[in-house]
Amino acid sequence: MASDTLHRRGLMFILSSPSGTGKTTIARRLLDADAEISLSVSATTRPPRAGEVDGKDYHFVDDAGFDRMVAEDDFYEWAHVFGNRYGTPKSHIRAGLKEGRDFLFDIDWQGTQQLYQKDAQDVVRVFLLPPSIDELRRRLTGRGTDSDAVIAARMERARAEISHWDGYDYVIVNDDIDACFAKVRGILEAERIKRKRQTGLIPFVRDLLKPD
Ligand code: ADP
Ligand code: 5GP
């Protein structure tokens, strides 16, 4: 048995940050660079931003559609964020983890807590911080996707979001994007080879120790 074909359980890799810090940018780079991880596409009642694609960035649903998903117990977790609702559909995630597939979650601290309560062993929690509040404002403004009123509301929430930094396993200050990305990849690589995830190790080691 070759060591690189050993079976392992997949993991739920959660990236959270105050809005505007760079989590979506990092998430996209990770998905491009690493074929073994795929995005857990959330459902949201928020309208799409320019360039966002239904089914790829989010499943965009109306209030009634979201209500239906809640009633049918379709969500792993869901939460109110900025006056809209966001949720993680369960459907293929549980099965994927068993097959050794990894999922990336771009969710807030509320969703992180809920996922961790449901399935601590598979969750890896990474929190990104901005280098400063001024830089966070610059990034939100520079992104050019939100109105002044929405940016003001996001800034107001930033402090509250930052206060949840201690509910995460890893915390990275996203100053230089390349350095931040390298750290995120390093965490993912290391978490994949944690002993508890390598479910194929017991027979492998038994085989190694077989008398000649
Ligand atoms: P989030 O998903 O956390 O709301 P985004 O990924 O949309 O944030 O990033 C917000 C803006 O900041 C984008 O315009 C992005 O290009 C920019 N950005 C992200 N990371 C950095 C960085 N390290 N340095 C400078 N600008 C950044
Ligand atoms: P945005 O509107 O900028 O895409 O996302 C706003 C916030 O909602 C972000 O903090 C993002 O992480 C969070 N979010 C996105 N999807 C989910 C989800 O499925 N569950 C939870 N709890 N939060 C989510």
mmCIF file of C-alpha atoms and ligand atoms in Angstrom:
data_model
loop_
_atom_site.group_PDB
_atom_site.id
_atom_site.type_symbol
_atom_site.label_atom_id
_atom_site.label_comp_id
_atom_site.label_asym_id
_atom_site.label_seq_id
_atom_site.Cartn_x
_atom_site.Cartn_y
_atom_site.Cartn_z
ATOM 1 C CA MET A 1 0.000 0.000 0.000
ATOM 2 C CA ALA A 2 1.590 3.313 -1.035
ATOM 3 C CA SER A 3 1.598 5.903 1.729
ATOM 4 C CA ASP A 4 0.048 8.559 -0.535
ATOM 5 C CA THR A 5 -3.054 6.457 -1.119
ATOM 6 C CA LEU A 6 -3.825 6.044 2.579
ATOM 7 C CA HIS A 7 -7.385 6.874 3.342
ATOM 8 C CA ARG A 8 -8.110 9.920 5.459
ATOM 9 C CA ARG A 9 -11.236 11.717 6.619
ATOM 10 C CA GLY A 10 -11.956 15.037 4.972
ATOM 11 C CA LEU A 11 -11.977 18.237 6.971
ATOM 12 C CA MET A 12 -14.107 21.340 7.231
ATOM 13 C CA PHE A 13 -11.769 24.279 6.776
ATOM 14 C CA ILE A 14 -13.419 27.423 8.081
ATOM 15 C CA LEU A 15 -12.184 30.887 7.118
ATOM 16 C CA SER A 16 -13.760 33.777 8.997
ATOM 17 C CA SER A 17 -12.873 37.448 9.283
ATOM 18 C CA PRO A 18 -14.416 40.852 9.722
ATOM 19 C CA SER A 19 -15.973 41.685 6.363
ATOM 20 C CA GLY A 20 -13.437 43.361 4.058
ATOM 21 C CA THR A 21 -10.342 41.695 5.543
ATOM 22 C CA GLY A 22 -9.689 39.499 2.516
ATOM 23 C CA LYS A 23 -11.274 36.153 3.276
ATOM 24 C CA THR A 24 -12.975 35.818 -0.115
ATOM 25 C CA THR A 25 -9.718 36.678 -1.899
ATOM 26 C CA ILE A 26 -7.822 34.047 0.088
ATOM 27 C CA ALA A 27 -10.625 31.505 -0.358
ATOM 28 C CA ARG A 28 -10.607 31.926 -4.158
ATOM 29 C CA ARG A 29 -6.829 31.516 -4.313
ATOM 30 C CA LEU A 30 -7.001 28.384 -2.215
ATOM 31 C CA LEU A 31 -9.720 26.852 -4.387
ATOM 32 C CA ASP A 32 -7.686 27.627 -7.530
ATOM 33 C CA ALA A 33 -4.468 26.234 -6.094
ATOM 34 C CA ASP A 34 -5.741 23.076 -4.407
ATOM 35 C CA ALA A 35 -7.858 20.516 -6.246
ATOM 36 C CA GLU A 36 -8.663 18.520 -3.095
ATOM 37 C CA ILE A 37 -10.763 21.200 -1.451
ATOM 38 C CA SER A 38 -14.076 22.535 -2.698
ATOM 39 C CA LEU A 39 -16.259 25.366 -1.520
ATOM 40 C CA SER A 40 -19.276 24.729 0.630
ATOM 41 C CA VAL A 41 -21.700 26.975 -1.235
ATOM 42 C CA SER A 42 -24.004 28.733 1.219
ATOM 43 C CA ALA A 43 -27.562 29.818 0.622
ATOM 44 C CA THR A 44 -28.319 33.491 1.236
ATOM 45 C CA THR A 45 -31.214 35.913 1.013
ATOM 46 C CA ARG A 46 -28.827 38.763 0.117
ATOM 47 C CA PRO A 47 -28.956 39.917 -3.515
ATOM 48 C CA PRO A 48 -26.002 38.958 -5.743
ATOM 49 C CA ARG A 49 -23.112 41.419 -6.119
ATOM 50 C CA ALA A 50 -21.720 42.238 -9.551
ATOM 51 C CA GLY A 51 -19.792 39.229 -10.823
ATOM 52 C CA GLU A 52 -21.287 36.746 -8.381
ATOM 53 C CA VAL A 53 -22.712 33.605 -9.927
ATOM 54 C CA ASP A 54 -25.723 31.713 -8.565
ATOM 55 C CA GLY A 55 -24.736 28.197 -7.498
ATOM 56 C CA LYS A 56 -21.021 29.062 -7.484
ATOM 57 C CA ASP A 57 -20.612 31.920 -5.013
ATOM 58 C CA TYR A 58 -23.930 31.400 -3.237
ATOM 59 C CA HIS A 59 -27.312 29.851 -3.811
ATOM 60 C CA PHE A 60 -29.337 33.057 -3.981
ATOM 61 C CA VAL A 61 -32.811 32.437 -2.559
ATOM 62 C CA ASP A 62 -35.734 34.619 -1.486
ATOM 63 C CA ASP A 63 -37.144 34.702 2.044
ATOM 64 C CA ALA A 64 -39.757 32.058 1.292
ATOM 65 C CA GLY A 65 -37.124 29.761 -0.218
ATOM 66 C CA PHE A 66 -34.895 30.150 2.834
ATOM 67 C CA ASP A 67 -37.871 29.486 5.162
ATOM 68 C CA ARG A 68 -38.554 26.294 3.243
ATOM 69 C CA MET A 69 -34.956 25.111 3.627
ATOM 70 C CA VAL A 70 -35.092 25.780 7.389
ATOM 71 C CA ALA A 71 -38.402 23.895 7.684
ATOM 72 C CA GLU A 72 -37.000 20.930 5.751
ATOM 73 C CA ASP A 73 -33.901 20.825 7.990
ATOM 74 C CA ASP A 74 -31.608 21.359 5.014
ATOM 75 C CA PHE A 75 -29.032 23.390 6.956
ATOM 76 C CA TYR A 76 -25.998 22.362 8.948
ATOM 77 C CA GLU A 77 -26.177 25.852 10.444
ATOM 78 C CA TRP A 78 -27.645 29.217 9.570
ATOM 79 C CA ALA A 79 -27.456 32.770 10.930
ATOM 80 C CA HIS A 80 -28.616 36.359 10.459
ATOM 81 C CA VAL A 81 -25.796 38.561 9.138
ATOM 82 C CA PHE A 82 -26.253 42.219 8.126
ATOM 83 C CA GLY A 83 -30.029 41.864 7.927
ATOM 84 C CA ASN A 84 -29.881 38.865 5.591
ATOM 85 C CA ARG A 85 -29.855 35.161 6.305
ATOM 86 C CA TYR A 86 -27.015 32.806 5.387
ATOM 87 C CA GLY A 87 -26.887 29.037 5.805
ATOM 88 C CA THR A 88 -24.783 25.967 5.020
ATOM 89 C CA PRO A 89 -26.736 23.258 3.186
ATOM 90 C CA LYS A 90 -25.871 19.814 4.580
ATOM 91 C CA SER A 91 -26.634 17.659 1.587
ATOM 92 C CA HIS A 92 -23.309 16.459 0.208
ATOM 93 C CA ILE A 93 -20.933 17.544 2.969
ATOM 94 C CA ARG A 94 -21.277 14.645 5.371
ATOM 95 C CA ALA A 95 -20.843 12.061 2.617
ATOM 96 C CA GLY A 96 -17.895 13.987 1.136
ATOM 97 C CA LEU A 97 -16.033 14.034 4.456
ATOM 98 C CA LYS A 98 -16.277 10.267 4.722
ATOM 99 C CA GLU A 99 -14.834 9.946 1.234
ATOM 100 C CA GLY A 100 -11.872 12.123 2.232
ATOM 101 C CA ARG A 101 -12.937 15.327 0.499
ATOM 102 C CA ASP A 102 -12.215 18.683 2.150
ATOM 103 C CA PHE A 103 -14.601 21.624 2.235
ATOM 104 C CA LEU A 104 -13.871 25.301 2.582
ATOM 105 C CA PHE A 105 -16.356 27.381 4.548
ATOM 106 C CA ASP A 106 -16.527 31.156 4.226
ATOM 107 C CA ILE A 107 -18.812 31.692 7.204
ATOM 108 C CA ASP A 108 -18.985 33.994 10.212
ATOM 109 C CA TRP A 109 -18.284 33.262 13.894
ATOM 110 C CA GLN A 110 -21.891 32.223 14.569
ATOM 111 C CA GLY A 111 -21.775 29.548 11.885
ATOM 112 C CA THR A 112 -18.329 28.494 13.076
ATOM 113 C CA GLN A 113 -19.612 27.915 16.605
ATOM 114 C CA GLN A 114 -22.554 25.890 15.333
ATOM 115 C CA LEU A 115 -20.416 23.721 13.053
ATOM 116 C CA TYR A 116 -17.891 23.177 15.827
ATOM 117 C CA GLN A 117 -20.631 22.110 18.246
ATOM 118 C CA LYS A 118 -21.994 19.639 15.702
ATOM 119 C CA ASP A 119 -18.726 18.162 14.490
ATOM 120 C CA ALA A 120 -15.624 19.376 16.368
ATOM 121 C CA GLN A 121 -13.352 16.594 15.104
ATOM 122 C CA ASP A 122 -13.634 17.590 11.441
ATOM 123 C CA VAL A 123 -13.478 21.366 11.904
ATOM 124 C CA VAL A 124 -10.392 23.577 11.477
ATOM 125 C CA ARG A 125 -11.064 27.205 12.380
ATOM 126 C CA VAL A 126 -8.974 30.005 10.846
ATOM 127 C CA PHE A 127 -9.572 33.680 11.576
ATOM 128 C CA LEU A 128 -8.123 36.533 9.529
ATOM 129 C CA LEU A 129 -7.548 39.959 11.054
ATOM 130 C CA PRO A 130 -6.922 43.225 9.187
ATOM 131 C CA PRO A 131 -3.623 44.973 9.921
ATOM 132 C CA SER A 132 -5.561 48.052 11.147
ATOM 133 C CA ILE A 133 -9.060 49.525 11.229
ATOM 134 C CA ASP A 134 -8.038 52.213 8.707
ATOM 135 C CA GLU A 135 -6.809 49.555 6.292
ATOM 136 C CA LEU A 136 -10.059 47.624 6.743
ATOM 137 C CA ARG A 137 -12.025 50.753 5.771
ATOM 138 C CA ARG A 138 -9.768 51.253 2.734
ATOM 139 C CA ARG A 139 -10.351 47.663 1.601
ATOM 140 C CA LEU A 140 -14.114 47.880 2.007
ATOM 141 C CA THR A 141 -14.213 51.146 0.078
ATOM 142 C CA GLY A 142 -11.720 49.945 -2.543
ATOM 143 C CA ARG A 143 -13.720 46.789 -3.243
ATOM 144 C CA GLY A 144 -16.406 49.055 -4.669
ATOM 145 C CA THR A 145 -19.242 46.612 -4.115
ATOM 146 C CA ASP A 146 -21.158 48.254 -1.277
ATOM 147 C CA SER A 147 -22.904 51.597 -0.754
ATOM 148 C CA ASP A 148 -21.557 54.089 1.821
ATOM 149 C CA ALA A 149 -24.351 53.092 4.210
ATOM 150 C CA VAL A 150 -23.488 49.381 3.936
ATOM 151 C CA ILE A 151 -19.783 50.128 4.414
ATOM 152 C CA ALA A 152 -20.587 52.156 7.543
ATOM 153 C CA ALA A 153 -22.666 49.269 8.909
ATOM 154 C CA ARG A 154 -19.881 46.753 8.133
ATOM 155 C CA MET A 155 -17.323 48.972 9.899
ATOM 156 C CA GLU A 156 -19.576 49.180 12.919
ATOM 157 C CA ARG A 157 -19.794 45.402 13.041
ATOM 158 C CA ALA A 158 -16.078 44.910 12.498
ATOM 159 C CA ARG A 159 -15.184 45.477 16.152
ATOM 160 C CA ALA A 160 -17.827 43.009 17.291
ATOM 161 C CA GLU A 161 -16.565 40.444 14.785
ATOM 162 C CA ILE A 162 -12.937 40.967 15.811
ATOM 163 C CA SER A 163 -13.913 40.226 19.418
ATOM 164 C CA HIS A 164 -14.572 36.600 18.400
ATOM 165 C CA TRP A 165 -10.933 35.986 17.473
ATOM 166 C CA ASP A 166 -10.493 33.659 20.445
ATOM 167 C CA GLY A 167 -13.009 31.117 19.136
ATOM 168 C CA TYR A 168 -10.542 30.000 16.440
ATOM 169 C CA ASP A 169 -7.640 27.544 16.238
ATOM 170 C CA TYR A 170 -5.464 29.802 14.064
ATOM 171 C CA VAL A 171 -5.334 33.599 13.747
ATOM 172 C CA ILE A 172 -3.520 35.335 10.864
ATOM 173 C CA VAL A 173 -3.087 39.072 10.298
ATOM 174 C CA ASN A 174 -3.744 39.594 6.587
ATOM 175 C CA ASP A 175 -1.172 42.287 5.904
ATOM 176 C CA ASP A 176 0.682 40.949 2.877
ATOM 177 C CA ILE A 177 -1.667 38.798 0.803
ATOM 178 C CA ASP A 178 0.995 36.350 -0.407
ATOM 179 C CA ALA A 179 2.338 35.755 3.094
ATOM 180 C CA CYS A 180 -1.182 35.269 4.432
ATOM 181 C CA PHE A 181 -2.002 32.804 1.667
ATOM 182 C CA ALA A 182 1.157 30.804 2.339
ATOM 183 C CA LYS A 183 0.193 30.503 6.003
ATOM 184 C CA VAL A 184 -3.329 29.361 5.149
ATOM 185 C CA ARG A 185 -1.960 26.655 2.833
ATOM 186 C CA GLY A 186 0.515 25.552 5.467
ATOM 187 C CA ILE A 187 -2.275 25.105 7.994
ATOM 188 C CA LEU A 188 -4.335 23.050 5.551
ATOM 189 C CA GLU A 189 -1.389 20.799 4.681
ATOM 190 C CA ALA A 190 -0.535 20.192 8.328
ATOM 191 C CA GLU A 191 -4.137 19.515 9.350
ATOM 192 C CA ARG A 192 -4.492 16.934 6.585
ATOM 193 C CA ILE A 193 -1.729 14.795 8.035
ATOM 194 C CA LYS A 194 -2.967 14.906 11.620
ATOM 195 C CA ARG A 195 -2.956 11.380 12.937
ATOM 196 C CA LYS A 196 -6.662 11.355 13.808
ATOM 197 C CA ARG A 197 -7.637 12.124 10.205
ATOM 198 C CA GLN A 198 -5.503 9.380 8.682
ATOM 199 C CA THR A 199 -7.959 6.577 9.102
ATOM 200 C CA GLY A 200 -5.860 4.261 6.914
ATOM 201 C CA LEU A 201 -2.860 4.369 9.269
ATOM 202 C CA ILE A 202 -3.712 1.393 11.479
ATOM 203 C CA PRO A 203 -3.680 -1.241 8.705
ATOM 204 C CA PHE A 204 -0.709 0.501 7.089
ATOM 205 C CA VAL A 205 1.393 0.392 10.236
ATOM 206 C CA ARG A 206 0.275 -3.176 10.971
ATOM 207 C CA ASP A 207 1.539 -4.105 7.533
ATOM 208 C CA LEU A 208 4.852 -2.310 8.139
ATOM 209 C CA LEU A 209 5.357 -4.270 11.324
ATOM 210 C CA LYS A 210 4.576 -7.682 9.842
ATOM 211 C CA PRO A 211 7.445 -10.105 10.407
ATOM 212 C CA ASP A 212 9.521 -10.710 7.249
HETATM 213 P P1 ADP B 1 -13.901 39.681 2.665
HETATM 214 O O1 ADP B 1 -14.258 38.462 1.901
HETATM 215 O O2 ADP B 1 -13.158 39.393 3.922
HETATM 216 O O3 ADP B 1 -15.083 40.588 2.881
HETATM 217 P P2 ADP B 1 -12.422 40.504 0.234
HETATM 218 O O4 ADP B 1 -11.626 39.282 -0.080
HETATM 219 O O5 ADP B 1 -13.603 40.842 -0.619
HETATM 220 O O6 ADP B 1 -12.835 40.538 1.792
HETATM 221 O O7 ADP B 1 -11.361 41.713 0.237
HETATM 222 C C1 ADP B 1 -11.752 43.059 0.408
HETATM 223 C C2 ADP B 1 -10.877 43.943 -0.493
HETATM 224 O O8 ADP B 1 -9.545 43.973 0.051
HETATM 225 C C3 ADP B 1 -10.762 43.431 -1.912
HETATM 226 O O9 ADP B 1 -10.781 44.545 -2.805
HETATM 227 C C4 ADP B 1 -9.407 42.724 -1.930
HETATM 228 O O10 ADP B 1 -8.808 42.752 -3.216
HETATM 229 C C5 ADP B 1 -8.588 43.555 -0.938
HETATM 230 N N1 ADP B 1 -7.551 42.786 -0.213
HETATM 231 C C6 ADP B 1 -7.642 41.529 0.308
HETATM 232 N N2 ADP B 1 -6.496 41.174 0.941
HETATM 233 C C7 ADP B 1 -5.661 42.223 0.829
HETATM 234 C C8 ADP B 1 -4.304 42.487 1.283
HETATM 235 N N3 ADP B 1 -3.598 41.598 1.997
HETATM 236 N N4 ADP B 1 -3.758 43.690 0.983
HETATM 237 C C9 ADP B 1 -4.468 44.603 0.274
HETATM 238 N N5 ADP B 1 -5.734 44.430 -0.182
HETATM 239 C C10 ADP B 1 -6.329 43.265 0.094
HETATM 240 P P1 5GP B 2 -21.057 38.541 2.318
HETATM 241 O O1 5GP B 2 -22.426 39.175 2.223
HETATM 242 O O2 5GP B 2 -19.962 39.582 2.425
HETATM 243 O O3 5GP B 2 -20.812 37.534 1.223
HETATM 244 O O4 5GP B 2 -21.015 37.709 3.689
HETATM 245 C C1 5GP B 2 -21.364 38.331 4.889
HETATM 246 C C2 5GP B 2 -20.999 37.422 6.058
HETATM 247 O O5 5GP B 2 -21.817 36.237 6.037
HETATM 248 C C3 5GP B 2 -19.552 36.942 6.025
HETATM 249 O O6 5GP B 2 -19.016 37.140 7.335
HETATM 250 C C4 5GP B 2 -19.662 35.482 5.691
HETATM 251 O O7 5GP B 2 -18.595 34.749 6.264
HETATM 252 C C5 5GP B 2 -20.992 35.124 6.339
HETATM 253 N N1 5GP B 2 -21.572 33.902 5.754
HETATM 254 C C6 5GP B 2 -21.585 33.504 4.454
HETATM 255 N N2 5GP B 2 -22.179 32.310 4.320
HETATM 256 C C7 5GP B 2 -22.554 31.918 5.570
HETATM 257 C C8 5GP B 2 -23.205 30.737 6.087
HETATM 258 O O8 5GP B 2 -23.586 29.800 5.385
HETATM 259 N N3 5GP B 2 -23.408 30.709 7.428
HETATM 260 C C9 5GP B 2 -23.007 31.716 8.261
HETATM 261 N N4 5GP B 2 -23.233 31.574 9.561
HETATM 262 N N5 5GP B 2 -22.395 32.832 7.816
HETATM 263 C C10 5GP B 2 -22.168 32.928 6.480
#
